[in-house]
Coordinates of C-alpha atoms in Angstrom, one line a residue:
X1 CA -14.2 27.2 -19.6
X2 CA -12.5 25.1 -16.8
X3 CA -13.0 21.4 -17.2
X4 CA -12.9 19.0 -14.3
X5 CA -10.1 16.8 -15.4
X6 CA -8.2 15.0 -12.7
X7 CA -4.7 16.3 -12.1
X8 CA -3.5 12.7 -11.9
X9 CA -3.9 12.6 -15.8
X10 CA -1.1 15.2 -16.0
X11 CA 1.3 12.2 -15.5
X12 CA -0.3 10.0 -18.3
X13 CA 0.7 9.9 -21.9
X14 CA -1.3 8.7 -24.9
X15 CA -0.6 5.1 -26.0
X16 CA 2.1 5.5 -28.7
X17 CA 0.8 2.2 -30.3
X18 CA -2.7 3.6 -30.5
X19 CA -1.3 7.0 -31.7
X20 CA 0.6 5.4 -34.4
X21 CA -2.5 3.3 -35.4
X22 CA -4.4 6.5 -35.6
X23 CA -1.7 8.2 -37.7
X24 CA -1.7 5.2 -40.2
X25 CA -5.5 5.3 -40.5
X26 CA -5.3 9.1 -41.2
X27 CA -2.7 8.8 -43.7
X28 CA -4.4 5.9 -45.6
X29 CA -7.7 7.9 -45.6
X30 CA -5.8 10.7 -47.4
X31 CA -4.7 8.3 -50.0
X32 CA -1.3 7.4 -48.9
X33 CA 0.0 3.8 -49.3
X34 CA 1.4 2.9 -45.8
X35 CA 3.2 -0.3 -44.9
X36 CA 2.5 -0.7 -41.2
X37 CA 5.2 -2.1 -39.1
X38 CA 3.8 -0.5 -36.0
X39 CA 0.8 -2.9 -35.3
X40 CA 1.0 -5.3 -32.3
X41 CA -1.5 -8.0 -33.4
X42 CA -1.6 -10.9 -35.7
X43 CA -2.6 -10.1 -39.0
X44 CA -4.6 -13.2 -39.7
X45 CA -8.3 -13.8 -38.6
X46 CA -9.4 -15.7 -35.3
X47 CA -9.3 -19.4 -36.3
X48 CA -12.6 -20.4 -37.4
X49 CA -13.3 -23.1 -34.7
X50 CA -13.1 -20.2 -32.2
X51 CA -15.3 -17.8 -34.2
X52 CA -17.9 -20.6 -34.4
X53 CA -17.9 -21.1 -30.5
X54 CA -18.6 -17.2 -30.4
X55 CA -21.4 -17.5 -32.8
X56 CA -23.0 -20.5 -31.1
X57 CA -22.8 -18.5 -27.8
X58 CA -24.7 -15.6 -29.4
X59 CA -27.3 -17.7 -31.1
X60 CA -28.0 -19.9 -27.9
X61 CA -28.6 -16.7 -25.8
X62 CA -25.3 -16.6 -23.8
X63 CA -25.5 -12.8 -23.8
X64 CA -26.1 -11.8 -20.3
X65 CA -23.7 -10.5 -17.4
X66 CA -21.3 -13.2 -16.0
X67 CA -19.8 -13.1 -12.6
X68 CA -17.0 -10.4 -12.5
X69 CA -14.2 -13.0 -12.2
X70 CA -15.3 -14.8 -15.2
X71 CA -17.4 -17.8 -15.9
X72 CA -16.6 -21.2 -14.3
X73 CA -15.8 -22.8 -17.5
X74 CA -13.1 -20.2 -18.6
X75 CA -11.5 -20.3 -15.2
X76 CA -11.4 -24.0 -15.2
X77 CA -10.0 -24.0 -18.9
X78 CA -7.2 -21.5 -17.6
X79 CA -6.5 -23.8 -14.7
X80 CA -6.1 -26.7 -17.0
X81 CA -3.9 -24.6 -19.4
X82 CA -1.6 -23.5 -16.7
X83 CA -1.2 -27.1 -15.5
X84 CA -0.7 -28.5 -19.1
X85 CA 1.6 -25.9 -20.5
X86 CA 3.3 -24.1 -17.6
X87 CA 3.5 -26.9 -14.8
X88 CA 1.5 -24.5 -12.4
X89 CA -1.3 -25.4 -10.1
X90 CA -4.1 -22.8 -9.7
X91 CA -7.6 -23.4 -8.6
X92 CA -10.5 -21.3 -10.0
X93 CA -10.6 -19.1 -7.0
X94 CA -7.0 -18.0 -7.8
X95 CA -7.9 -16.8 -11.2
X96 CA -9.7 -13.7 -12.7
X97 CA -10.7 -12.9 -16.1
X98 CA -10.6 -9.4 -17.5
X99 CA -11.2 -7.3 -20.6
X100 CA -7.7 -8.2 -21.9
X101 CA -4.4 -8.6 -20.1
X102 CA -4.2 -4.7 -19.9
X103 CA -7.3 -4.6 -17.9
X104 CA -5.7 -7.2 -15.5
X105 CA -2.4 -5.2 -15.1
X106 CA -4.4 -1.8 -14.5
X107 CA -6.7 -3.4 -12.0
X108 CA -3.7 -5.2 -10.1
X109 CA -1.8 -2.0 -9.9
X110 CA -5.0 -0.1 -8.7
X111 CA -5.5 -2.6 -6.1
X112 CA -2.0 -2.6 -4.6
X113 CA -0.2 0.7 -5.2
X114 CA -0.3 3.5 -2.7
X115 CA 0.9 7.2 -3.0
X116 CA 4.7 7.0 -3.3
X117 CA 5.0 3.2 -3.8
X118 CA 7.6 2.1 -6.2
X119 CA 7.4 -0.2 -9.0
X120 CA 10.5 -1.4 -10.9
X121 CA 10.2 -1.4 -14.6
X122 CA 12.9 -2.8 -16.7
X123 CA 13.7 -0.9 -20.0
X124 CA 12.8 -1.3 -22.6
X125 CA 9.3 -1.8 -21.4
X126 CA 5.8 -2.0 -22.7
X127 CA 4.7 1.6 -23.2
X128 CA 1.8 1.2 -20.6
X129 CA 3.6 0.0 -17.5
X130 CA 5.1 3.5 -16.3
X131 CA 2.0 5.2 -17.0
X132 CA -0.3 2.8 -15.2
X133 CA 1.9 3.0 -12.1
X134 CA 2.1 6.9 -12.2
X135 CA -1.7 7.0 -12.9
X136 CA -2.2 5.1 -9.3
X137 CA 0.2 7.5 -7.5
X138 CA 3.2 5.1 -7.8
X139 CA 6.7 6.0 -8.7
X140 CA 7.9 3.8 -11.9
X141 CA 11.6 2.9 -11.1
X142 CA 13.2 2.4 -14.6
X143 CA 16.1 0.5 -14.8
X144 CA 17.9 0.3 -18.3
X145 CA 18.8 -3.0 -19.7
X146 CA 21.2 -2.5 -22.6
X147 CA 21.5 -4.6 -25.8
X148 CA 24.8 -5.8 -24.4
X149 CA 22.9 -7.6 -21.6
X150 CA 20.4 -8.9 -24.1
X151 CA 17.9 -6.2 -23.0
X152 CA 17.3 -8.3 -19.8
X153 CA 17.3 -7.3 -16.1
X154 CA 20.2 -8.6 -14.1
X155 CA 19.8 -9.9 -10.5
X156 CA 22.4 -7.3 -9.4
X157 CA 20.5 -4.4 -11.0
X158 CA 17.3 -5.9 -9.4
X159 CA 18.9 -6.0 -6.1
X160 CA 20.2 -2.5 -6.2
X161 CA 16.8 -1.0 -7.4
X162 CA 14.8 -2.5 -4.4
X163 CA 14.0 -0.1 -1.6
X164 CA 11.6 -0.2 1.4
X165 CA 8.9 1.4 -0.9
X166 CA 9.2 -1.2 -3.8
X167 CA 5.9 -3.1 -4.2
X168 CA 6.4 -4.6 -7.6
X169 CA 8.8 -5.9 -10.2
X170 CA 7.2 -6.0 -13.7
X171 CA 8.6 -8.8 -15.7
X172 CA 7.7 -9.3 -19.3
X173 CA 9.1 -12.3 -21.1
X174 CA 8.9 -12.7 -24.1
X175 CA 9.4 -9.0 -24.0
X176 CA 7.7 -6.5 -26.0
X177 CA 9.4 -4.5 -27.5
X178 CA 12.7 -6.5 -27.8
X179 CA 11.6 -10.0 -27.8
X180 CA 14.0 -11.1 -25.1
X181 CA 13.3 -14.0 -23.3
X182 CA 14.8 -14.8 -19.8
X183 CA 16.7 -18.1 -19.5
X184 CA 16.0 -20.5 -16.6
X185 CA 19.4 -19.4 -15.1
X186 CA 18.5 -15.8 -15.4
X187 CA 15.0 -16.3 -13.7
X188 CA 16.5 -18.4 -11.0
X189 CA 18.8 -15.5 -10.1
X190 CA 16.1 -12.9 -10.1
X191 CA 13.9 -15.3 -8.0
X192 CA 16.7 -15.6 -5.4
X193 CA 16.8 -11.9 -5.1
X194 CA 12.8 -11.7 -4.7
X195 CA 12.9 -14.2 -2.1
X196 CA 15.3 -12.1 -0.1
X197 CA 12.6 -9.4 -0.4
X198 CA 9.2 -10.7 0.3
X199 CA 7.7 -7.2 0.4
X200 CA 8.4 -7.0 -3.4
X201 CA 6.0 -8.9 -5.6
X202 CA 6.6 -9.9 -9.3
X203 CA 3.9 -9.3 -11.9
X204 CA 5.0 -11.6 -14.9
X205 CA 3.3 -10.7 -18.1
X206 CA 3.6 -13.8 -20.3
X207 CA 1.2 -12.6 -23.1
X208 CA 3.7 -13.6 -25.9
X209 CA 4.6 -17.0 -24.3
X210 CA 3.7 -19.1 -27.4
X211 CA 6.2 -17.2 -29.7
X212 CA 9.7 -18.5 -28.7
X213 CA 11.8 -19.4 -31.6
X214 CA 14.4 -22.0 -32.1
X215 CA 15.6 -23.7 -29.1
X216 CA 14.7 -21.1 -26.8
X217 CA 11.9 -21.8 -24.4
X218 CA 9.5 -19.6 -22.4
X219 CA 9.5 -20.4 -18.7
X220 CA 7.5 -18.7 -15.9
X221 CA 9.5 -17.5 -13.0
X222 CA 6.9 -19.1 -10.8
X223 CA 7.7 -22.5 -12.4
X224 CA 11.3 -21.9 -11.7
X225 CA 10.6 -20.9 -8.2
X226 CA 7.3 -22.2 -6.7
X227 CA 7.9 -20.2 -3.4
X228 CA 7.2 -17.2 -5.3
X229 CA 3.4 -18.4 -6.1
X230 CA 2.4 -16.3 -3.0
X231 CA 4.2 -13.5 -4.2
X232 CA 3.5 -13.4 -7.8
X233 CA 0.6 -12.4 -10.3
X234 CA 0.8 -14.1 -13.5
X235 CA -0.8 -12.2 -16.5
X236 CA -1.9 -13.6 -19.7
X237 CA -4.6 -13.8 -22.1
X238 CA -5.7 -15.1 -25.5
X239 CA -5.1 -12.0 -27.6
X240 CA -1.7 -12.8 -29.4
X241 CA -1.6 -16.6 -29.5
X242 CA -5.2 -17.0 -30.9
X243 CA -5.3 -13.8 -33.0
X244 CA -8.2 -12.6 -30.5
X245 CA -7.1 -9.1 -29.9
X246 CA -10.5 -7.6 -30.5
X247 CA -12.2 -10.2 -28.2
X248 CA -10.6 -8.7 -25.2
X249 CA -9.8 -11.5 -22.9
X250 CA -6.8 -11.7 -20.4
X251 CA -6.6 -13.2 -17.1
X252 CA -4.5 -13.1 -13.9
X253 CA -3.4 -16.0 -11.6
X254 CA -2.4 -15.2 -8.0
X255 CA -3.0 -15.6 -4.4
X256 CA -6.7 -15.4 -3.3
X257 CA -6.6 -12.0 -1.5
X258 CA -5.1 -10.3 -4.6
X259 CA -7.5 -12.0 -6.9
X260 CA -10.3 -11.0 -4.8
X261 CA -9.1 -7.3 -4.8
X262 CA -8.8 -7.4 -8.5
X263 CA -12.3 -8.8 -8.7
X264 CA -13.7 -6.1 -6.4
X265 CA -12.4 -3.4 -8.7
X266 CA -14.0 -5.2 -11.8
X267 CA -17.3 -5.2 -10.2
X268 CA -17.0 -1.4 -10.0
X269 CA -15.5 -0.9 -13.6
X270 CA -16.4 -3.2 -16.4
X271 CA -18.6 -5.5 -14.3
X272 CA -17.4 -8.6 -16.4
X273 CA -15.7 -9.5 -19.7
X274 CA -18.1 -9.9 -22.8
X275 CA -19.9 -13.4 -22.3
X276 CA -19.5 -14.3 -25.9
X277 CA -15.7 -13.7 -25.8
X278 CA -15.4 -15.7 -22.6
X279 CA -17.1 -18.6 -24.2
X280 CA -14.9 -18.3 -27.2
X281 CA -11.8 -18.3 -25.1
X282 CA -12.7 -21.6 -23.6
X283 CA -12.6 -23.1 -27.0
X284 CA -9.5 -21.5 -27.8
X285 CA -7.8 -23.0 -24.6
X286 CA -9.4 -26.4 -24.8
X287 CA -9.6 -26.7 -28.6
X288 CA -7.1 -27.7 -31.1
X289 CA -3.8 -25.9 -30.7
X290 CA -2.5 -26.5 -34.3
X291 CA -3.3 -22.8 -35.1
X292 CA -0.8 -21.6 -32.5
X293 CA 1.9 -23.8 -33.7
X294 CA 1.2 -22.6 -37.2
X295 CA 1.4 -19.0 -36.2
X296 CA 4.7 -19.5 -34.4
X297 CA 6.1 -21.2 -37.6
X298 CA 4.7 -18.2 -39.7
X299 CA 6.2 -15.6 -37.3
X300 CA 9.5 -17.1 -37.1
X301 CA 9.9 -17.1 -41.0
X302 CA 8.9 -13.4 -41.0
X303 CA 11.3 -12.7 -38.4
X304 CA 14.2 -14.2 -40.1
X305 CA 13.5 -12.3 -43.5
X306 CA 12.9 -9.1 -41.6
X307 CA 16.3 -9.3 -39.8
X308 CA 18.1 -10.3 -42.8
X309 CA 16.8 -7.3 -44.8
X310 CA 17.1 -4.7 -42.2
X311 CA 20.7 -5.6 -41.5
X312 CA 21.5 -4.9 -45.1
X313 CA 20.6 -1.1 -44.7
X314 CA 23.5 1.2 -43.8
X315 CA 23.1 2.7 -40.4
X316 CA 20.7 0.2 -39.1
X317 CA 21.5 -2.8 -36.7
X318 CA 18.8 -5.3 -36.0
X319 CA 19.4 -7.9 -33.4
X320 CA 17.6 -11.1 -33.9
X321 CA 14.7 -11.5 -31.3
X322 CA 14.0 -14.8 -29.4
X323 CA 10.4 -14.4 -29.2
X324 CA 7.2 -12.1 -29.5
X325 CA 6.7 -10.6 -33.0
X326 CA 8.8 -7.5 -32.9
X327 CA 12.3 -6.5 -33.9
X328 CA 14.1 -3.7 -31.9
X329 CA 16.2 -1.8 -34.3
X330 CA 19.1 0.3 -33.5
X331 CA 19.1 3.5 -35.7
X332 CA 22.2 5.0 -34.0
X333 CA 23.9 4.9 -37.4
X334 CA 21.3 7.4 -38.8
X335 CA 21.1 9.9 -36.1
X336 CA 23.0 13.0 -37.2
X337 CA 22.2 12.4 -40.9
X338 CA 20.5 15.1 -43.2
X339 CA 17.5 14.5 -45.3
X340 CA 17.5 15.7 -48.8
X341 CA 15.4 18.6 -47.6
X342 CA 18.1 19.5 -45.1
X343 CA 16.5 18.4 -42.0
X344 CA 19.0 16.8 -39.3
X345 CA 17.7 13.5 -37.8
X346 CA 18.4 14.3 -34.3
X347 CA 16.9 11.3 -32.5
X348 CA 14.8 8.0 -33.0
X349 CA 11.6 10.0 -33.3
X350 CA 12.8 12.0 -36.1
X351 CA 13.8 8.8 -37.8
X352 CA 10.4 7.3 -37.4
X353 CA 8.9 10.4 -39.1
X354 CA 11.5 10.1 -41.8
X355 CA 10.6 6.5 -42.4
X356 CA 6.8 7.4 -42.4
X357 CA 7.1 10.5 -44.6
X358 CA 9.8 9.2 -47.0
X359 CA 9.3 5.5 -47.0
X360 CA 5.6 5.1 -46.2
X361 CA 6.6 2.7 -43.5
X362 CA 5.2 3.1 -40.0
X363 CA 7.0 2.2 -36.9
X364 CA 7.3 3.2 -33.2
X365 CA 10.2 5.1 -31.7
X366 CA 12.2 3.5 -29.0
X367 CA 12.1 6.4 -26.7
X368 CA 8.3 5.5 -26.1
X369 CA 9.8 2.3 -24.7
X370 CA 12.4 3.9 -22.6
X371 CA 15.3 3.2 -25.1
X372 CA 16.2 6.1 -27.2
X373 CA 18.2 5.3 -30.4
X374 CA 16.0 2.4 -31.3
X375 CA 12.9 1.9 -33.2
X376 CA 10.2 -1.1 -32.9
X377 CA 9.0 -2.7 -35.9
X378 CA 6.4 -5.5 -35.8
X379 CA 6.8 -8.7 -38.2
X380 CA 3.1 -9.5 -37.7
X381 CA 2.4 -8.9 -41.4
X382 CA 3.1 -10.7 -44.6
X383 CA 6.4 -11.5 -46.2
X384 CA 5.4 -9.6 -49.2
X385 CA 4.8 -6.4 -46.9
X386 CA 8.1 -7.1 -45.1
X387 CA 10.0 -7.2 -48.4
X388 CA 8.4 -4.1 -49.8
X389 CA 8.7 -2.2 -46.5
X390 CA 12.2 -3.0 -46.2
X391 CA 12.9 -2.1 -49.8
X392 CA 11.2 1.4 -49.3
X393 CA 13.6 2.0 -46.0
X394 CA 16.5 1.1 -47.9
X395 CA 15.6 3.4 -50.7
X396 CA 14.8 6.2 -48.2
X397 CA 18.1 5.8 -46.3
X398 CA 20.1 5.8 -49.5
X399 CA 18.9 9.4 -50.0
X400 CA 20.3 10.8 -46.7
X401 CA 23.3 12.7 -46.8
X402 CA 26.2 10.9 -45.3
X403 CA 26.4 10.7 -41.4
X404 CA 29.2 12.9 -40.1
X405 CA 32.3 10.7 -39.3
X406 CA 32.3 11.5 -35.7
X407 CA 29.0 9.3 -35.4
X408 CA 29.6 5.7 -35.2
X409 CA 27.2 3.4 -36.9
X410 CA 27.5 0.5 -34.5
X411 CA 27.4 2.7 -31.3
X412 CA 24.5 1.1 -29.6
X413 CA 25.2 2.0 -26.0

């Protein structure tokens, strides 16, 4: 039988993150003990005062449809947050609420990308960016940003990638998967390029903004260059900072015509974000922020421990990320090695499967993020799990047959 599946889905791959979660669930159901470093969400519950706000919304009957752009109270809370934390002024009419930041990104691309339009995506990238672009008939233009450049896009590389067909630059800082954060000077240089090319908009995904460690600060490119406000869409949400991944609330801030276009699509797709989740998000943004500071301190301690332990394992090189809650680990020193069963580890996907099968540790291959030779591991889990997982990885790696001398452990190019 022939099924009426649209040909545009031929260009879309399943989400590696969701695929990894499914594989972990299957192995656990089969009785395997798996330490999960693949998950991209905080491991602690939503703070109680936010949950209570959601419960109150339910018991008080706030269970009906809302305006597609979001309830006024939430859009005002977002406007106040942007002013308070980011130094940015947006009115409610310049804001739209969606079912997670992912929904906003998808809708923004659907509203703006025509067949053959180009979208610049620095690599390593969040796995969904290129597929979303391709799904709407656009061409993702991947610009590789090596570890030697801090995994960050340079102004020169951006300038060279722009053509007459370029519609967007997607900028993710703090970055998933690398944790890279752009400095004020780097943002200034990128902004100067964008100002010279007003037909190119910047979509700045700032969902991990609260997780910047040490002396490093997150800044929005729009705060660095206010003239970009009419050329930019800021994407954010409450999922990561407030451990609200399942509540599905994200938002976009941008020029009124773009926000109206995104809202129009929401009216014909999801109608609106869940009312109870919107009410809870108001409390998240306007209530006590100690929970965010506590989460940041916890993640920083976990980051430091994971980096320390991974760098003790031969063949593994783990740069220290400035933000988010992932390490992006070079496994170049393991590629070419043989397992005890005689299988050669030919690429990062083989390494990931070796980690899962032999160590019971789940991670995601770097190729899925546009960076072969690397593996993403999340430290959004307990110190105990981090220590147990790294010990299991060290034991598994010690079983490998020696890597051929022609391969260099420290070759991360």
